[in-house]
PDB file of N, CA and C in Angstrom:
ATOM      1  N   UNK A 289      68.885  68.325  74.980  1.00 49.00           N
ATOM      2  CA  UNK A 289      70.319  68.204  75.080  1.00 49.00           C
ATOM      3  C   UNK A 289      70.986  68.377  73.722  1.00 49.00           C
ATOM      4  N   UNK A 290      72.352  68.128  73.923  1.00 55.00           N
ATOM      5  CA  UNK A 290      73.498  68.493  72.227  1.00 55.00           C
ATOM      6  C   UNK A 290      73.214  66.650  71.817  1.00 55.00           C
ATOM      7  N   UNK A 291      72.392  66.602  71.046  1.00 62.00           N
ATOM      8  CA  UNK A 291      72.624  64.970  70.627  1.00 62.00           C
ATOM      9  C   UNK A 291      72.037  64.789  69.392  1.00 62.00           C
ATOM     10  N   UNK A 292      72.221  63.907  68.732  1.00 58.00           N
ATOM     11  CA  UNK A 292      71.724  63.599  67.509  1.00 58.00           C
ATOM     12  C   UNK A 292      70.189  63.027  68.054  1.00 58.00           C
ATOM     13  N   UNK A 293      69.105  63.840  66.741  1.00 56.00           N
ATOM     14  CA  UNK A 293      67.598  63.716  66.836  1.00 56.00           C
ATOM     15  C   UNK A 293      67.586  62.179  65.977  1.00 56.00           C
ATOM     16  N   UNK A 294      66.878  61.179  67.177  1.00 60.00           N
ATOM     17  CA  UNK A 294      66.415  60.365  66.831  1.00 60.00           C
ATOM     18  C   UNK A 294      65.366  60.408  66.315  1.00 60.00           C
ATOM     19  N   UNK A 295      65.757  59.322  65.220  1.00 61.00           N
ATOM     20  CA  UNK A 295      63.958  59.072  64.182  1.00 61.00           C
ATOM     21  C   UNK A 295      64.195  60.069  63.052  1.00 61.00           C
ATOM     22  N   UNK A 296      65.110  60.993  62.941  1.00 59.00           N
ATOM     23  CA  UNK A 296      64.870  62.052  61.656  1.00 59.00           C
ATOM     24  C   UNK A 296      65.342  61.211  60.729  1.00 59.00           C
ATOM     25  N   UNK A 297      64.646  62.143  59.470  1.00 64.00           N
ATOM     26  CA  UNK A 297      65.150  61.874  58.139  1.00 64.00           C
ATOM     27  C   UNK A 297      65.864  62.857  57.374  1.00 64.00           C
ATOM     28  N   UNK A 298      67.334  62.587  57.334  1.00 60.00           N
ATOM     29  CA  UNK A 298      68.220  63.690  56.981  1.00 60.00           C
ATOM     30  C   UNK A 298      68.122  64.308  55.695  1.00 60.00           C
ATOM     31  N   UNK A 299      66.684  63.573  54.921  1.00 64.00           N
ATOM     32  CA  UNK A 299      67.133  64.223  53.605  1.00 64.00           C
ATOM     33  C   UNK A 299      65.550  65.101  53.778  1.00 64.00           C
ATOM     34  N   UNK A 300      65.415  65.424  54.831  1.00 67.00           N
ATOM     35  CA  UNK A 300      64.496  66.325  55.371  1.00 67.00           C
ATOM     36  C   UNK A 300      64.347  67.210  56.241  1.00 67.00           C
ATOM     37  N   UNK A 301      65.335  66.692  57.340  1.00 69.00           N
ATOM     38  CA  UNK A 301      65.570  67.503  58.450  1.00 69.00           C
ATOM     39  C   UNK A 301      66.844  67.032  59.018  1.00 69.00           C
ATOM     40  N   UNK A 302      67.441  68.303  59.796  1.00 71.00           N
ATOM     41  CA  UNK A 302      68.905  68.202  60.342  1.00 71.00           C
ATOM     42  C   UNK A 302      69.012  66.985  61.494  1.00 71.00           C
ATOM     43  N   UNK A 303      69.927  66.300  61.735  1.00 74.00           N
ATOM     44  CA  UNK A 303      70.164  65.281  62.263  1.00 74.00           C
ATOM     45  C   UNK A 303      70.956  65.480  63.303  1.00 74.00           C
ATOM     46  N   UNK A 304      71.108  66.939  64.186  1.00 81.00           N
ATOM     47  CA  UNK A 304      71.330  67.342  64.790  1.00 81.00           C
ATOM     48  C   UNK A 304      70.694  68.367  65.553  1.00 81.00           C
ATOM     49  N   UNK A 305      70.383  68.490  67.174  1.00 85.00           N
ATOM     50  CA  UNK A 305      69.954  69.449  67.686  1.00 85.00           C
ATOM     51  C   UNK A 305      70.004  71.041  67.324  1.00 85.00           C
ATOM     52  N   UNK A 306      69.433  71.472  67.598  1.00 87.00           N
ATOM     53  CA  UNK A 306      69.511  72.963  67.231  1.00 87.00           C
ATOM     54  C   UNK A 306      70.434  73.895  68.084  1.00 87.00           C
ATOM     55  N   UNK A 307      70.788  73.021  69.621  1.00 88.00           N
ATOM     56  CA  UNK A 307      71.677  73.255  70.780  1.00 88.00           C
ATOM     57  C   UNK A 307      73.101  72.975  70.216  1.00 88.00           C
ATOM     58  N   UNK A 308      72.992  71.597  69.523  1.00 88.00           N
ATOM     59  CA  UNK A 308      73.893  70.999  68.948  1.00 88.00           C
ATOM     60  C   UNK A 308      74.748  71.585  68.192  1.00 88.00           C
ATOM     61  N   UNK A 309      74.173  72.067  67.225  1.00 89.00           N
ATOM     62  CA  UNK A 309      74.842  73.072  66.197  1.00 89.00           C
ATOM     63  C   UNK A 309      75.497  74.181  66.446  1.00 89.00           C
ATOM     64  N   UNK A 310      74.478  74.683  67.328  1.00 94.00           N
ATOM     65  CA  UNK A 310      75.068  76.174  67.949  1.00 94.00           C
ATOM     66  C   UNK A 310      75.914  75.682  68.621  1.00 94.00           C
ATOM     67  N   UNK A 311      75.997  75.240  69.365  1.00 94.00           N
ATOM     68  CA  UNK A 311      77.439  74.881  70.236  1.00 94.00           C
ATOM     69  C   UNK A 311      78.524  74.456  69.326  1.00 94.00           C
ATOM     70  N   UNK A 312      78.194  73.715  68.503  1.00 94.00           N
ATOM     71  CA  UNK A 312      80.029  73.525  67.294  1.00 94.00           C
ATOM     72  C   UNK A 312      79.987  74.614  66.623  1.00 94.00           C
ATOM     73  N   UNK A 313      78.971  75.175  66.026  1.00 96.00           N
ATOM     74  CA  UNK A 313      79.180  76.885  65.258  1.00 96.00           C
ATOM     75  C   UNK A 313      80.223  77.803  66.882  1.00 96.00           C
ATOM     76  N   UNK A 314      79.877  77.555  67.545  1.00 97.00           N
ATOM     77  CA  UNK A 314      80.572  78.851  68.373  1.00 97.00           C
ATOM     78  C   UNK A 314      81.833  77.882  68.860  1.00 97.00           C
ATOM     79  N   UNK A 315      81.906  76.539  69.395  1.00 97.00           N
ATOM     80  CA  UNK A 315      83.355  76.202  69.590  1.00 97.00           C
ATOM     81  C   UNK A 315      84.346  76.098  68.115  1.00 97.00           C
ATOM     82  N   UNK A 316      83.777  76.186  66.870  1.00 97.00           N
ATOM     83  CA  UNK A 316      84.155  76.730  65.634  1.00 97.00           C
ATOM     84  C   UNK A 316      84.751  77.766  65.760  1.00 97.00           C
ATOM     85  N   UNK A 317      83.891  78.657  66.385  1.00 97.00           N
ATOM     86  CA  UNK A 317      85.027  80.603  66.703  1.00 97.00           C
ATOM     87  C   UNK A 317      86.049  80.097  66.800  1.00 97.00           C
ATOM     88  N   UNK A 318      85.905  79.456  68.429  1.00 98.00           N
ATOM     89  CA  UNK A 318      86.600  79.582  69.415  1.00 98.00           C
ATOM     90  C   UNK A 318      87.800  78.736  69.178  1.00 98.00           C
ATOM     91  N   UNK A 319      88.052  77.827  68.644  1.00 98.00           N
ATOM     92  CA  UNK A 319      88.674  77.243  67.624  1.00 98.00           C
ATOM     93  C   UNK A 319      89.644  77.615  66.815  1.00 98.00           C
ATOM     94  N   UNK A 320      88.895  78.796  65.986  1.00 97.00           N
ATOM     95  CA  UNK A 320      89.806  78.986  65.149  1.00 97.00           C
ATOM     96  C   UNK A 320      90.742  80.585  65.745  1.00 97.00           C
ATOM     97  N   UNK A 321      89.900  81.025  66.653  1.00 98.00           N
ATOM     98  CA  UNK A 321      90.317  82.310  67.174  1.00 98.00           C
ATOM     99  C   UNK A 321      91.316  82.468  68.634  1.00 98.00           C
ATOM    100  N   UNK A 322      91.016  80.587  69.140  1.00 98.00           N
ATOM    101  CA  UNK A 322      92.094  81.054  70.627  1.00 98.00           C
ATOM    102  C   UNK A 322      92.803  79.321  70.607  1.00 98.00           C
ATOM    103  N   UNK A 323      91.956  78.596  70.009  1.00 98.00           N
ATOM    104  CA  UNK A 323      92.738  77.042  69.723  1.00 98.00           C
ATOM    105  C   UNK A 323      93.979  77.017  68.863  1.00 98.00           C
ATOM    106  N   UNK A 324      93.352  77.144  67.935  1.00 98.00           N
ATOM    107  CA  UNK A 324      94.748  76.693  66.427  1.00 98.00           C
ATOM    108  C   UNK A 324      95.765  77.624  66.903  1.00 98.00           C
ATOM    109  N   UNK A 325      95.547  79.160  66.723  1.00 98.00           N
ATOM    110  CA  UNK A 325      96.522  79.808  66.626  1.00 98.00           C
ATOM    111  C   UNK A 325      97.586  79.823  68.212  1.00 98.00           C
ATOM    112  N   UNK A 326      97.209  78.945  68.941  1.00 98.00           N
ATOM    113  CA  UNK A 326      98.140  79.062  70.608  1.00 98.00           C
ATOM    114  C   UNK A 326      99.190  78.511  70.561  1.00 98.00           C
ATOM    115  N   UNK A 327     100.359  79.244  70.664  1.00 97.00           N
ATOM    116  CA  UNK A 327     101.971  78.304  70.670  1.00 97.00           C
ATOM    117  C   UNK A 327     101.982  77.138  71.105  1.00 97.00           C
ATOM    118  N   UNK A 328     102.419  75.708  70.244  1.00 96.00           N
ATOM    119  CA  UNK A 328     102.592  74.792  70.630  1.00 96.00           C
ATOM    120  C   UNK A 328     102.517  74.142  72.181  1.00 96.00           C
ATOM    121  N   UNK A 329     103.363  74.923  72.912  1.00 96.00           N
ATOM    122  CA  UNK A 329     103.735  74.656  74.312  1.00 96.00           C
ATOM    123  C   UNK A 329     102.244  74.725  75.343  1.00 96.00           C
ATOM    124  N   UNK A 330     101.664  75.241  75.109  1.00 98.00           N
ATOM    125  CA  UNK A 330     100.563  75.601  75.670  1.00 98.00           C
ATOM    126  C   UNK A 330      99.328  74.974  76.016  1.00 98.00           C
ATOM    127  N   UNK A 331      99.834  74.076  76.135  1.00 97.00           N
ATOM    128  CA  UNK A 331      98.665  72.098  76.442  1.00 97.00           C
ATOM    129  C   UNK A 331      97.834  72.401  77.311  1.00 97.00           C
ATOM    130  N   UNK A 332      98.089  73.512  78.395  1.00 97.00           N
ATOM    131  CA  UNK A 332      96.860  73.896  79.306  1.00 97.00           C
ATOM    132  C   UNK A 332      95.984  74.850  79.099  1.00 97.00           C
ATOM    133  N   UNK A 333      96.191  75.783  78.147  1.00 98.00           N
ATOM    134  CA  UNK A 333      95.624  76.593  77.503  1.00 98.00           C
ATOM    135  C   UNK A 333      94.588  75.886  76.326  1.00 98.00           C
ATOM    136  N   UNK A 334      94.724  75.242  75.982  1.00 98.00           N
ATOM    137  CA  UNK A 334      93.889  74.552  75.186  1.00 98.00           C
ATOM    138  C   UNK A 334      93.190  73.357  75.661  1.00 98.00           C
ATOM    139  N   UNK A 335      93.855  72.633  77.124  1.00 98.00           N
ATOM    140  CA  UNK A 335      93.089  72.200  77.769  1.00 98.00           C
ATOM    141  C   UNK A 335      91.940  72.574  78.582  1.00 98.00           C
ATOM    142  N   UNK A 336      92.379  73.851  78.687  1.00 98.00           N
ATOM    143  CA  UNK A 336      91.251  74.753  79.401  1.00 98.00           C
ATOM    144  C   UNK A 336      90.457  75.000  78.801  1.00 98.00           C
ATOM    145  N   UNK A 337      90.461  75.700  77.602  1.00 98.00           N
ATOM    146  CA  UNK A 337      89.122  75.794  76.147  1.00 98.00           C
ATOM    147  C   UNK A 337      88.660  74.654  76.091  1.00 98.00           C
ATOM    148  N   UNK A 338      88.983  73.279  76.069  1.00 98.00           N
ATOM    149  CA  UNK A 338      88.004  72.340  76.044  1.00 98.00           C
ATOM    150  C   UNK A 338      87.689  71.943  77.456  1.00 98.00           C
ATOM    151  N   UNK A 339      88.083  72.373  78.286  1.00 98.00           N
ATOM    152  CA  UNK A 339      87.324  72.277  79.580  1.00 98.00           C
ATOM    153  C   UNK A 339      86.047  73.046  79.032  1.00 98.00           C
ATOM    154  N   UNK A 340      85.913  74.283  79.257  1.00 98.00           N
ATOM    155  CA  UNK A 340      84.993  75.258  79.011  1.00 98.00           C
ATOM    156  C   UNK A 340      84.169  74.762  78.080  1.00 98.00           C
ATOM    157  N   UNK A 341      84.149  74.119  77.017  1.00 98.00           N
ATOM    158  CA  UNK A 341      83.017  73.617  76.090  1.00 98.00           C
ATOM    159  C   UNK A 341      82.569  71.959  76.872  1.00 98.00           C
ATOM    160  N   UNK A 342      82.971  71.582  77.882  1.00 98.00           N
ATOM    161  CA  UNK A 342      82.391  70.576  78.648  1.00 98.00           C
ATOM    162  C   UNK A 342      83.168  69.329  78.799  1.00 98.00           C
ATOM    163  N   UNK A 343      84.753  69.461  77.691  1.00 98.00           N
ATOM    164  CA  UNK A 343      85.597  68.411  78.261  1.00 98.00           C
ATOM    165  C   UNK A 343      85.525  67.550  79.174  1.00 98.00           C
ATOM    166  N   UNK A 344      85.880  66.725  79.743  1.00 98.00           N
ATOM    167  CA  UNK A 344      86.346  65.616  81.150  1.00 98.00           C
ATOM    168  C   UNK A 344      87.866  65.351  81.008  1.00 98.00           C
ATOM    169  N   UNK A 345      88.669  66.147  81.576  1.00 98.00           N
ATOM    170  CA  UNK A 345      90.395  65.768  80.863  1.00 98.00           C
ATOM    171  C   UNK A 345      91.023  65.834  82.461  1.00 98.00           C
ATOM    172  N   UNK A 346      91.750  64.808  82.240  1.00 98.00           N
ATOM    173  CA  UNK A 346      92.642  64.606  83.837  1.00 98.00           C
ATOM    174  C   UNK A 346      93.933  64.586  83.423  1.00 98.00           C
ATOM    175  N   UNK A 347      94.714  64.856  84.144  1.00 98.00           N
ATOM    176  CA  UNK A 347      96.013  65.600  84.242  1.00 98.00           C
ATOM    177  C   UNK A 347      96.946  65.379  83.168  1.00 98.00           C
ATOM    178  N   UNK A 348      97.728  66.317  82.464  1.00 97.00           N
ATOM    179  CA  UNK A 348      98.553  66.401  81.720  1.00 97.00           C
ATOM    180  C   UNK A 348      98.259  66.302  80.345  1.00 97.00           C
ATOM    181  N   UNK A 349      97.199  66.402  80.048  1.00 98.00           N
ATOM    182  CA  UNK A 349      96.402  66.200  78.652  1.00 98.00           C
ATOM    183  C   UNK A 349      96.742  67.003  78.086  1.00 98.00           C
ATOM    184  N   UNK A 350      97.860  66.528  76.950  1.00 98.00           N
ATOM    185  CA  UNK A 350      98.474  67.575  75.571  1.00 98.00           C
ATOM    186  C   UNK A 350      97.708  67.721  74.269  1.00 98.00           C
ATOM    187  N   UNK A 351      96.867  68.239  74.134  1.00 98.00           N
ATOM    188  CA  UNK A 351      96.439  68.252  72.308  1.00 98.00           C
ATOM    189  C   UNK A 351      96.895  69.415  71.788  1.00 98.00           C
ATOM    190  N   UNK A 352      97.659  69.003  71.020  1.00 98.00           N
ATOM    191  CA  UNK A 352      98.334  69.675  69.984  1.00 98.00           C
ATOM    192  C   UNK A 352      97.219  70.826  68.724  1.00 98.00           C
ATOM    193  N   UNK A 353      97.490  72.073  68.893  1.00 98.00           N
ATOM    194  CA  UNK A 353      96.804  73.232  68.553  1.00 98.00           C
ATOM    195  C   UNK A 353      96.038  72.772  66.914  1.00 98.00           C
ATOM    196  N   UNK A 354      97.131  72.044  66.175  1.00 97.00           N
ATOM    197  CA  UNK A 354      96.268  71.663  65.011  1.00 97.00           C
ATOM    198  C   UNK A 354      94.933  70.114  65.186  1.00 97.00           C
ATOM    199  N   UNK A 355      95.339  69.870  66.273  1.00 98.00           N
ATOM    200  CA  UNK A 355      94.369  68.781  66.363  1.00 98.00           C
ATOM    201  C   UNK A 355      92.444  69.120  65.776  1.00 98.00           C
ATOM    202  N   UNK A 356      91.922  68.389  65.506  1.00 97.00           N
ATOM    203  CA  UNK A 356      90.810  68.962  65.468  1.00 97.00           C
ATOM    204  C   UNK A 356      89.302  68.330  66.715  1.00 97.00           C
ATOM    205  N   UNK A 357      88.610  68.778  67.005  1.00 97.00           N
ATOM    206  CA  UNK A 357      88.246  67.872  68.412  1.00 97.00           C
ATOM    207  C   UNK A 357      86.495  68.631  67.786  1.00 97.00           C
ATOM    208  N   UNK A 358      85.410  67.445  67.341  1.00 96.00           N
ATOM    209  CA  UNK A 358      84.977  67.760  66.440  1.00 96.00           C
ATOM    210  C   UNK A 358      83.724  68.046  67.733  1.00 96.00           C
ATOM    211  N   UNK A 359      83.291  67.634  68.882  1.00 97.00           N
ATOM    212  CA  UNK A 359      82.059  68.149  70.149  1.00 97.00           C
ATOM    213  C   UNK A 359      83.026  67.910  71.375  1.00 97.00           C
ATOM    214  N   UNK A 360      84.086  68.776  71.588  1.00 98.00           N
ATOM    215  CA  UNK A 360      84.694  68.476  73.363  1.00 98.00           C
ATOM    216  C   UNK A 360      83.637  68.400  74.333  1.00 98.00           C
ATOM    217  N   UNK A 361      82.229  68.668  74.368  1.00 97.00           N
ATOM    218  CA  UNK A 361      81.010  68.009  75.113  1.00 97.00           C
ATOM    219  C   UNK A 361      81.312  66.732  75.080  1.00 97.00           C
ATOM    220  N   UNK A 362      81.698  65.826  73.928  1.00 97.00           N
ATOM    221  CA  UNK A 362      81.743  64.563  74.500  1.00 97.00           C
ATOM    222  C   UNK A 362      83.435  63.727  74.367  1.00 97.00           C
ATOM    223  N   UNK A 363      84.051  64.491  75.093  1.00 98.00           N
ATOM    224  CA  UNK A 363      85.313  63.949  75.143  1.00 98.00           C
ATOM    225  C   UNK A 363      85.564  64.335  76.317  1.00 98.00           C
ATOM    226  N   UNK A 364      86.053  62.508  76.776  1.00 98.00           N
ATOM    227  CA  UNK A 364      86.872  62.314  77.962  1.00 98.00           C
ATOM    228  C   UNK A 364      87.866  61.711  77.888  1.00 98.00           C
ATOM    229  N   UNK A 365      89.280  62.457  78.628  1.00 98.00           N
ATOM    230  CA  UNK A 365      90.424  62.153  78.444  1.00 98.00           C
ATOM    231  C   UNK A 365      91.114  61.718  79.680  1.00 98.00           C
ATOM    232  N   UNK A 366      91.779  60.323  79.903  1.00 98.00           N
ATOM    233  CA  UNK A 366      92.285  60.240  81.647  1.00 98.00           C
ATOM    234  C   UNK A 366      93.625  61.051  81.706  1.00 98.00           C
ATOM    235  N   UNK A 367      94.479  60.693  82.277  1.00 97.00           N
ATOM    236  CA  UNK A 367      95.732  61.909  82.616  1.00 97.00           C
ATOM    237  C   UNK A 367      96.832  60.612  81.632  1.00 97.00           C
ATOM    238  N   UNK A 368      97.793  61.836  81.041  1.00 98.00           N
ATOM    239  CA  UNK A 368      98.618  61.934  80.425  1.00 98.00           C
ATOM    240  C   UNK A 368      98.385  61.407  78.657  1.00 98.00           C
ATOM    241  N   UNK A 369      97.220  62.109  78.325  1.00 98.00           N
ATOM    242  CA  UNK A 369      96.610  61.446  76.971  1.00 98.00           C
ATOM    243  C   UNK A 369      97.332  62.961  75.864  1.00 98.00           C
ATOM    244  N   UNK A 370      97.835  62.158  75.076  1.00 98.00           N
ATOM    245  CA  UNK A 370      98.497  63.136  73.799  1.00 98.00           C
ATOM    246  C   UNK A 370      97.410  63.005  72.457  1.00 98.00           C
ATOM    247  N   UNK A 371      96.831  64.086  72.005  1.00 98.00           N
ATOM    248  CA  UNK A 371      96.117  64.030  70.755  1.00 98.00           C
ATOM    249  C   UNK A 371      97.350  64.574  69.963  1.00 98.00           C
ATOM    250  N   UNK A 372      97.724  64.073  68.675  1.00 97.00           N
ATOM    251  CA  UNK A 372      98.629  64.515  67.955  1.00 97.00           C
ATOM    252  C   UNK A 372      98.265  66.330  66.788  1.00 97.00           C
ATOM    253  N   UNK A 373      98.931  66.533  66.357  1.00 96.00           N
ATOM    254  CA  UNK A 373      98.945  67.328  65.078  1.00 96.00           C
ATOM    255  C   UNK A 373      98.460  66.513  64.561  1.00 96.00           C
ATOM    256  N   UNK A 374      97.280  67.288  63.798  1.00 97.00           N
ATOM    257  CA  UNK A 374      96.473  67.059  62.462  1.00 97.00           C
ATOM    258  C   UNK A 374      95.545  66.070  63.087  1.00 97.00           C
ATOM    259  N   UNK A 375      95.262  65.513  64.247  1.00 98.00           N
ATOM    260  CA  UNK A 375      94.443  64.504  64.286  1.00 98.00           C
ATOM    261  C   UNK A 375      92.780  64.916  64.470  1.00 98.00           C
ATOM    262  N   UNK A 376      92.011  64.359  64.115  1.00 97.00           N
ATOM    263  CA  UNK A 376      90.412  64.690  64.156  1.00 97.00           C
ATOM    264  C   UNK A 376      89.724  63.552  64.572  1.00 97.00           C
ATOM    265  N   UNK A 377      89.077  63.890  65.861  1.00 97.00           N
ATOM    266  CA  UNK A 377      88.224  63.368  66.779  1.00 97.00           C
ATOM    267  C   UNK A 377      87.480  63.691  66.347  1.00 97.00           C
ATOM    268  N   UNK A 378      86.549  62.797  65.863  1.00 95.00           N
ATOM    269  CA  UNK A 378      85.287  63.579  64.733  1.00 95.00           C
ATOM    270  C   UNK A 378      84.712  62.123  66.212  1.00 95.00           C
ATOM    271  N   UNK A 379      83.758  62.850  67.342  1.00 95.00           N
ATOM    272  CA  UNK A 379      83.011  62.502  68.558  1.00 95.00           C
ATOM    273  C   UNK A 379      81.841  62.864  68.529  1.00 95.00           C
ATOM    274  N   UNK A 380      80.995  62.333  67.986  1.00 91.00           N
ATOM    275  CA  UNK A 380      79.304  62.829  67.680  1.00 91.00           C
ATOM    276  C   UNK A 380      79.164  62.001  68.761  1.00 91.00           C
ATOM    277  N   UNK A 381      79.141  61.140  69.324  1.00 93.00           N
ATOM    278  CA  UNK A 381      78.796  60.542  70.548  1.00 93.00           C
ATOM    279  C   UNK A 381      80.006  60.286  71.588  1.00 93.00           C
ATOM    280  N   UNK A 382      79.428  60.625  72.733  1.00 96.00           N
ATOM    281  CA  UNK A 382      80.985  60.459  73.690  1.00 96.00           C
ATOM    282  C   UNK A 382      81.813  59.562  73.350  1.00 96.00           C
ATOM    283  N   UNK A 383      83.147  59.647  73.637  1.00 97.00           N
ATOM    284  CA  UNK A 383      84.157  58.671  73.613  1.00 97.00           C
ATOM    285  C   UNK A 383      85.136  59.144  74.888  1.00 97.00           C
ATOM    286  N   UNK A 384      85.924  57.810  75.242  1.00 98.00           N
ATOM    287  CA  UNK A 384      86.540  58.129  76.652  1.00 98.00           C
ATOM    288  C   UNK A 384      88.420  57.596  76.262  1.00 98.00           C
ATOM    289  N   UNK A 385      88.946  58.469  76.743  1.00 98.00           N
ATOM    290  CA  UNK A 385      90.954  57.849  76.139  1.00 98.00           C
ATOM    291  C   UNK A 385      91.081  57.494  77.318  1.00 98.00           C
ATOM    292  N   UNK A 386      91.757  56.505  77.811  1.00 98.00           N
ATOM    293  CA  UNK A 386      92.260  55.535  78.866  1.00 98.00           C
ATOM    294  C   UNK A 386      93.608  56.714  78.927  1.00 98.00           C
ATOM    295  N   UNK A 387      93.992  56.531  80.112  1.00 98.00           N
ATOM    296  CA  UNK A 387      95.099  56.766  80.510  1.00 98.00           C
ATOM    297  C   UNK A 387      96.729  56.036  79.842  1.00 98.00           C
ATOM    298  N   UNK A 388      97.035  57.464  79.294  1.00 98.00           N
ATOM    299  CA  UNK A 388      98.392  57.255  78.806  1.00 98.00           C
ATOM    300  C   UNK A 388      98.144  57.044  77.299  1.00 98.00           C
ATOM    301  N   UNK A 389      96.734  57.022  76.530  1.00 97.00           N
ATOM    302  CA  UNK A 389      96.133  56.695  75.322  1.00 97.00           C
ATOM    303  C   UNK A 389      97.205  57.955  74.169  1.00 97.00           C
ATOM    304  N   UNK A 390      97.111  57.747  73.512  1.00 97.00           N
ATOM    305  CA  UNK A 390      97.746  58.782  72.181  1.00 97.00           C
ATOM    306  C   UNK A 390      97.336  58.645  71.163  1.00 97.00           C
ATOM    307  N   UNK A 391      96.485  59.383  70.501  1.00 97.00           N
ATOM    308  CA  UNK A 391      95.988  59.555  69.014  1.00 97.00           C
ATOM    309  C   UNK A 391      97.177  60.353  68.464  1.00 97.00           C
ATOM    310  N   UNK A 392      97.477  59.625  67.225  1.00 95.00           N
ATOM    311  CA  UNK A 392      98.780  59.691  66.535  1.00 95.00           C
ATOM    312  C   UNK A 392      98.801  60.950  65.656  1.00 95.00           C
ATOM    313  N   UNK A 393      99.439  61.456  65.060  1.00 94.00           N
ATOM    314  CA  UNK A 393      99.628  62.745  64.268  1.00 94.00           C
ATOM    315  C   UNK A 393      98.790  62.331  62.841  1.00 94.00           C
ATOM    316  N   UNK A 394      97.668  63.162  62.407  1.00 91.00           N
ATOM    317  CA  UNK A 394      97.043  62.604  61.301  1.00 91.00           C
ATOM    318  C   UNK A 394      95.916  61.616  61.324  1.00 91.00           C
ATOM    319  N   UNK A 395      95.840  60.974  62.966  1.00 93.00           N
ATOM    320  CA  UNK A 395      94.713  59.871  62.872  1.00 93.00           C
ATOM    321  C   UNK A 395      93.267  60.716  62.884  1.00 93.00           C
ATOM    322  N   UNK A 396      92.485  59.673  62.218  1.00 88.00           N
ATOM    323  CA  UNK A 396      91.347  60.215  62.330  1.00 88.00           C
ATOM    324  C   UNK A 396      90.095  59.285  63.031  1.00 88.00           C
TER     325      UNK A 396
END
C-alpha cells in the first residue's frame, strides 16, 4: 500500500513506499498543471482531482486552488468543508474534517 515503511531507518532508507512516492511525484504534476492554476470558482473541479487521487469528500467541499493537500489518498472531507488559500494539509496518515470544518487561510 501508499504508507509509511515501518521499522526503517531514515538515515538509510526512504520512509516511504515506493507506491507512495510515485503517487505524490505524479499528484505533484497534477497539481501544479490542473490544481493551482484553476479559476478560483471552480471547487468542483478540484474536487474532482482529488476525488481521482482517492479523496472521500461529501458535498460542497471548497478548497481553494492555492491550498496545498500534501496525500488526497488520505483525506476525508464531510459536506460543506472549506480548505482556505495557502493552507497545507501536510496528511501522511489519514485525517477526516467533520462537517462544516474550515481550515483557515495559511493554516498548516
Amino acid at each position: 500500500g501508499m504508507s509509511i515503511v515501518q521499522g526503517a531507518d531514515p538515515t538509510v532508507s526512504p520512509s516511504f513506499t515506493l507506491a507512495n512516492r510515485l503517487a505524490r511525484a505524479t499528484w505533484g504534476v497534477v497539481h501544479a498543471l490542473l490544481f493551482r492554476p484553476s479559476p478560483r470558482p471552480l471547487h468542483a473541479w478540484r474536487a474532482w482531482l482529488l476525488r481521482l487521487f482517492g479523496a472521500r469528500l461529501g458535498p460542497h467541499v471548497h478548497v481553494y486552488p492555492s491550498a496545498r493537500i500534501w496525500a488526497p489518498w488520505n483525506l476525508e472531507a464531510e459536506g460543506h468543508v472549506g480548505i482556505g488559500d495557502d493552507a497545507i494539509v501536510y496528511n501522511m496518515a489519514p485525517i477526516r474534517l467533520g462537517h462544516h470544518c474550515v481550515v483557515s487561510q495559511g493554516a498548516h
